[in-house]
JSON list of C-alpha atoms in Angstrom, two decimals:
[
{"chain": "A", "resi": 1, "resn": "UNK", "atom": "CA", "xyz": [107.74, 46.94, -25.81]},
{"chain": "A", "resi": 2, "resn": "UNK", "atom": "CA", "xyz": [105.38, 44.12, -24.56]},
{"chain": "A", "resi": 3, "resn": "UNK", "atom": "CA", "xyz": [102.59, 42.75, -26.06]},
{"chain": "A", "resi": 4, "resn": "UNK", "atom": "CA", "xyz": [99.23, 42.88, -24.96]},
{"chain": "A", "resi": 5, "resn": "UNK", "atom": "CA", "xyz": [97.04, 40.07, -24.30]},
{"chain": "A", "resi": 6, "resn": "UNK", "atom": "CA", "xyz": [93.34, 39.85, -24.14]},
{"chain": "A", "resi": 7, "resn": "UNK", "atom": "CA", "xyz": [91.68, 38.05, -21.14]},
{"chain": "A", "resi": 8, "resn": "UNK", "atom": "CA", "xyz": [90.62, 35.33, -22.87]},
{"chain": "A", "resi": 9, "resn": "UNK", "atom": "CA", "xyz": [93.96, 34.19, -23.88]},
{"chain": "A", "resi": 10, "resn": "UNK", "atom": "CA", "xyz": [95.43, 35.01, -20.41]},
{"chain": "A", "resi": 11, "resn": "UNK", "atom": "CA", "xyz": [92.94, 32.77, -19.03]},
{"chain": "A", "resi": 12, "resn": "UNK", "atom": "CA", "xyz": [93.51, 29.89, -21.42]},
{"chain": "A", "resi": 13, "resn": "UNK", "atom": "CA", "xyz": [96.91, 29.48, -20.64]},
{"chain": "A", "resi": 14, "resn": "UNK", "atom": "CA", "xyz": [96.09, 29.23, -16.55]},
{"chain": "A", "resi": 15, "resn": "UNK", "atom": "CA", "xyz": [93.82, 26.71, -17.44]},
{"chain": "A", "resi": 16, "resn": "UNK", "atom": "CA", "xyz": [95.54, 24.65, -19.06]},
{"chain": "A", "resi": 17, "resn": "UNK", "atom": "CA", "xyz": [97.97, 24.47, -16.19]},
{"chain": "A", "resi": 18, "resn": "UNK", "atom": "CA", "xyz": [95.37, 24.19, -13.53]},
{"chain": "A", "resi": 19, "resn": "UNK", "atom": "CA", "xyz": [94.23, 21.48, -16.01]},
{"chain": "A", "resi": 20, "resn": "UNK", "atom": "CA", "xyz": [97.67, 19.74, -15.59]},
{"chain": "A", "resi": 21, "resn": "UNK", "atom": "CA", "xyz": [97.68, 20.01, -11.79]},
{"chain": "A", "resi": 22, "resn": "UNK", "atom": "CA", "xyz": [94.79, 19.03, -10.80]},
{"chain": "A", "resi": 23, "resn": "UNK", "atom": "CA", "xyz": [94.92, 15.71, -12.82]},
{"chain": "A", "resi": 24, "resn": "UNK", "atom": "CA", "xyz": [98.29, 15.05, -11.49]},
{"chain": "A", "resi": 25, "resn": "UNK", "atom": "CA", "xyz": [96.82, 15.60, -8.09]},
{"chain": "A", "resi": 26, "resn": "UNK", "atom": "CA", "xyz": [93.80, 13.28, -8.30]},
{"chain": "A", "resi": 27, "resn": "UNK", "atom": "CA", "xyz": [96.45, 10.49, -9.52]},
{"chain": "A", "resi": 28, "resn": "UNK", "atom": "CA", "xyz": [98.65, 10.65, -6.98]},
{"chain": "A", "resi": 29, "resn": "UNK", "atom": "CA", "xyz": [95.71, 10.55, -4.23]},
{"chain": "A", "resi": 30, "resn": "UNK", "atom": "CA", "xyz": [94.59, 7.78, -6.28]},
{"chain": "A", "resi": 31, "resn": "UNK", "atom": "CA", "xyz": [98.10, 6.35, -5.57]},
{"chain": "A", "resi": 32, "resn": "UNK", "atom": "CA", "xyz": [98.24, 6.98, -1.68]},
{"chain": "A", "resi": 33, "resn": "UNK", "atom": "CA", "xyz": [94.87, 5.59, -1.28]},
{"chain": "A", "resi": 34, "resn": "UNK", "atom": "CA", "xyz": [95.76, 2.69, -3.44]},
{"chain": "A", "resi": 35, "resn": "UNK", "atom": "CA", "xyz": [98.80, 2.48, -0.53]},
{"chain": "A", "resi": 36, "resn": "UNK", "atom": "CA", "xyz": [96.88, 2.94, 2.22]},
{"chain": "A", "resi": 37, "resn": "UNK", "atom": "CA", "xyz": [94.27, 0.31, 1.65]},
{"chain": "A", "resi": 38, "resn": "UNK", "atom": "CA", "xyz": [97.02, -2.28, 1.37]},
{"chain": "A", "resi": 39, "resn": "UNK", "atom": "CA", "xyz": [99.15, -1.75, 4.21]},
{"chain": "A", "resi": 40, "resn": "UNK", "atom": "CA", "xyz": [96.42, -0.92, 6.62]},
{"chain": "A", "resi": 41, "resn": "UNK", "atom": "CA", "xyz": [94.04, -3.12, 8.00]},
{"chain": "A", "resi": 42, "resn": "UNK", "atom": "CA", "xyz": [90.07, -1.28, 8.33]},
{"chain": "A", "resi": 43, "resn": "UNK", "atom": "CA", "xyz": [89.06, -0.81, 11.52]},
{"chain": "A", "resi": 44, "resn": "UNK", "atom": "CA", "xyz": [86.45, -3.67, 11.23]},
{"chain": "A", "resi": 45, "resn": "UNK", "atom": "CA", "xyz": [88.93, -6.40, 10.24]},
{"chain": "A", "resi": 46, "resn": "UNK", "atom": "CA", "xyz": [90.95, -5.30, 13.20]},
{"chain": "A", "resi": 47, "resn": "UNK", "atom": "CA", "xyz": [88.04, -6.13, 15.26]},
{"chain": "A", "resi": 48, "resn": "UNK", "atom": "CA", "xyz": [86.63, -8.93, 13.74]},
{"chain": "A", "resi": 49, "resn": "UNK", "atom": "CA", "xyz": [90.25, -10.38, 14.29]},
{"chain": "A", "resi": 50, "resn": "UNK", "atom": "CA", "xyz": [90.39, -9.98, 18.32]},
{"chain": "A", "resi": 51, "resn": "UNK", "atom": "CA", "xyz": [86.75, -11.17, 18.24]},
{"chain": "A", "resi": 52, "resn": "UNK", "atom": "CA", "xyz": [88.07, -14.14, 16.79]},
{"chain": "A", "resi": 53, "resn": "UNK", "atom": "CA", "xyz": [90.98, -14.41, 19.02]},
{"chain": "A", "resi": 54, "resn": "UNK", "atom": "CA", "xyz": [88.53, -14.00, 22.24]},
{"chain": "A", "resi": 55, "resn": "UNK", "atom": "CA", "xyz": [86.51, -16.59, 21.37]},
{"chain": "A", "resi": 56, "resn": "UNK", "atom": "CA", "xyz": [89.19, -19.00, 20.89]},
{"chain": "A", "resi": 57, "resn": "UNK", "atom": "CA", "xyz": [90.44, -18.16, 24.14]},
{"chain": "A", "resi": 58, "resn": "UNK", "atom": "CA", "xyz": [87.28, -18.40, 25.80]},
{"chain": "A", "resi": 59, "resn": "UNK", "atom": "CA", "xyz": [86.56, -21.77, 24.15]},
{"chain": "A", "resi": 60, "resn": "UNK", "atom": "CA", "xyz": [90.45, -23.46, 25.29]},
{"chain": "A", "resi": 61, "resn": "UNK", "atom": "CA", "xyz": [89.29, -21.88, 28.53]},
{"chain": "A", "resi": 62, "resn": "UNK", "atom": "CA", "xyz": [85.98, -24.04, 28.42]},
{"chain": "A", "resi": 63, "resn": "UNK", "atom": "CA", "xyz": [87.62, -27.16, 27.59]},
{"chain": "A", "resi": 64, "resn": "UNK", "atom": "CA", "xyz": [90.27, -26.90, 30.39]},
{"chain": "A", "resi": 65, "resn": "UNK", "atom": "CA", "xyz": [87.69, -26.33, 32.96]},
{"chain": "A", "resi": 66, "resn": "UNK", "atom": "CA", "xyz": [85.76, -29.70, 31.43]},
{"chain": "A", "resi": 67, "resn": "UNK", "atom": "CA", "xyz": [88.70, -31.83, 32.08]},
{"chain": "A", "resi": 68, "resn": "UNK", "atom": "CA", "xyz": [89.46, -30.73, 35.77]},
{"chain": "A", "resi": 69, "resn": "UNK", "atom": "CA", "xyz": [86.08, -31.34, 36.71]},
{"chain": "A", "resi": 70, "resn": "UNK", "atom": "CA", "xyz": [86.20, -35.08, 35.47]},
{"chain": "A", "resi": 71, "resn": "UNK", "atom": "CA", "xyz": [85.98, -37.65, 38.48]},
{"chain": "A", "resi": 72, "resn": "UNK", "atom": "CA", "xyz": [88.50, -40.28, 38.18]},
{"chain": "A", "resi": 73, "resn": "UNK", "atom": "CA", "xyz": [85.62, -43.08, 37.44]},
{"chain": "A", "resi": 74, "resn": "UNK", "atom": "CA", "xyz": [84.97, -40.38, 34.64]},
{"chain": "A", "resi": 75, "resn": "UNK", "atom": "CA", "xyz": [88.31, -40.13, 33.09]},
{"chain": "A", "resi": 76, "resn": "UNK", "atom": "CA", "xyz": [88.32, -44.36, 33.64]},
{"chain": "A", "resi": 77, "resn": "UNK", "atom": "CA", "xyz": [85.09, -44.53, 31.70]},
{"chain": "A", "resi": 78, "resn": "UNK", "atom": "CA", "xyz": [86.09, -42.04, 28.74]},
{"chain": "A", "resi": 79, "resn": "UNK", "atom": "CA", "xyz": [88.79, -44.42, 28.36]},
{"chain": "A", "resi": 80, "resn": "UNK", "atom": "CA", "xyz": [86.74, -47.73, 27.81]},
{"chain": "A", "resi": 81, "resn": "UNK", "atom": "CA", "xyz": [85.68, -48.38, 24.70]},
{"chain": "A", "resi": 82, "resn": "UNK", "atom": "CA", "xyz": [82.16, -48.56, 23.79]},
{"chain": "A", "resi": 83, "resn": "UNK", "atom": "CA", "xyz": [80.22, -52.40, 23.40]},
{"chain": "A", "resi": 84, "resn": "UNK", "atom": "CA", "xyz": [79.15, -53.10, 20.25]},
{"chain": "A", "resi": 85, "resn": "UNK", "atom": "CA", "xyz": [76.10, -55.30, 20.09]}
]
């Protein structure tokens, strides 16, 4: 013979393990967020860093151009040193 039970205690019972669930879920989001953030970079430090990485490029760029357009009286003259008075 089984025992009846009321709705209220029914519904106790399934709470308590929704209860349990749901607060195991939440950590273990918490966890693989917690993961995530770590190993991956955000999309605006993964930009910021080839920004970075252009305009260092651009800039050894610049200063190779600067020195092949130097005259040989130039390159002479860079190499003097200044007179003090």
């Amino acid at each position: 013979m089984t025992k009846k039970k009321y709705f209220h205690e029914v519904i106790e019972e399934d709470e308590k393990i929704l209860a349990i669930g749901l607060k195991q879920s939440r950590l273990h989001k918490k966890e693989r967020l917690d993961r995530e953030k770590t190993k991956e970079k955000s999309l605006h430090e993964v930009l910021m860093e080839g920004f970075r990485e252009e305009q260092e490029q651009r800039r050894l760029e610049e200063l190779e151009e600067e020195e092949e357009e130097k005259t040989p009286s130039e390159e002479l003259q860079d190499e003097l040193e200044p007179i003090d008075d």
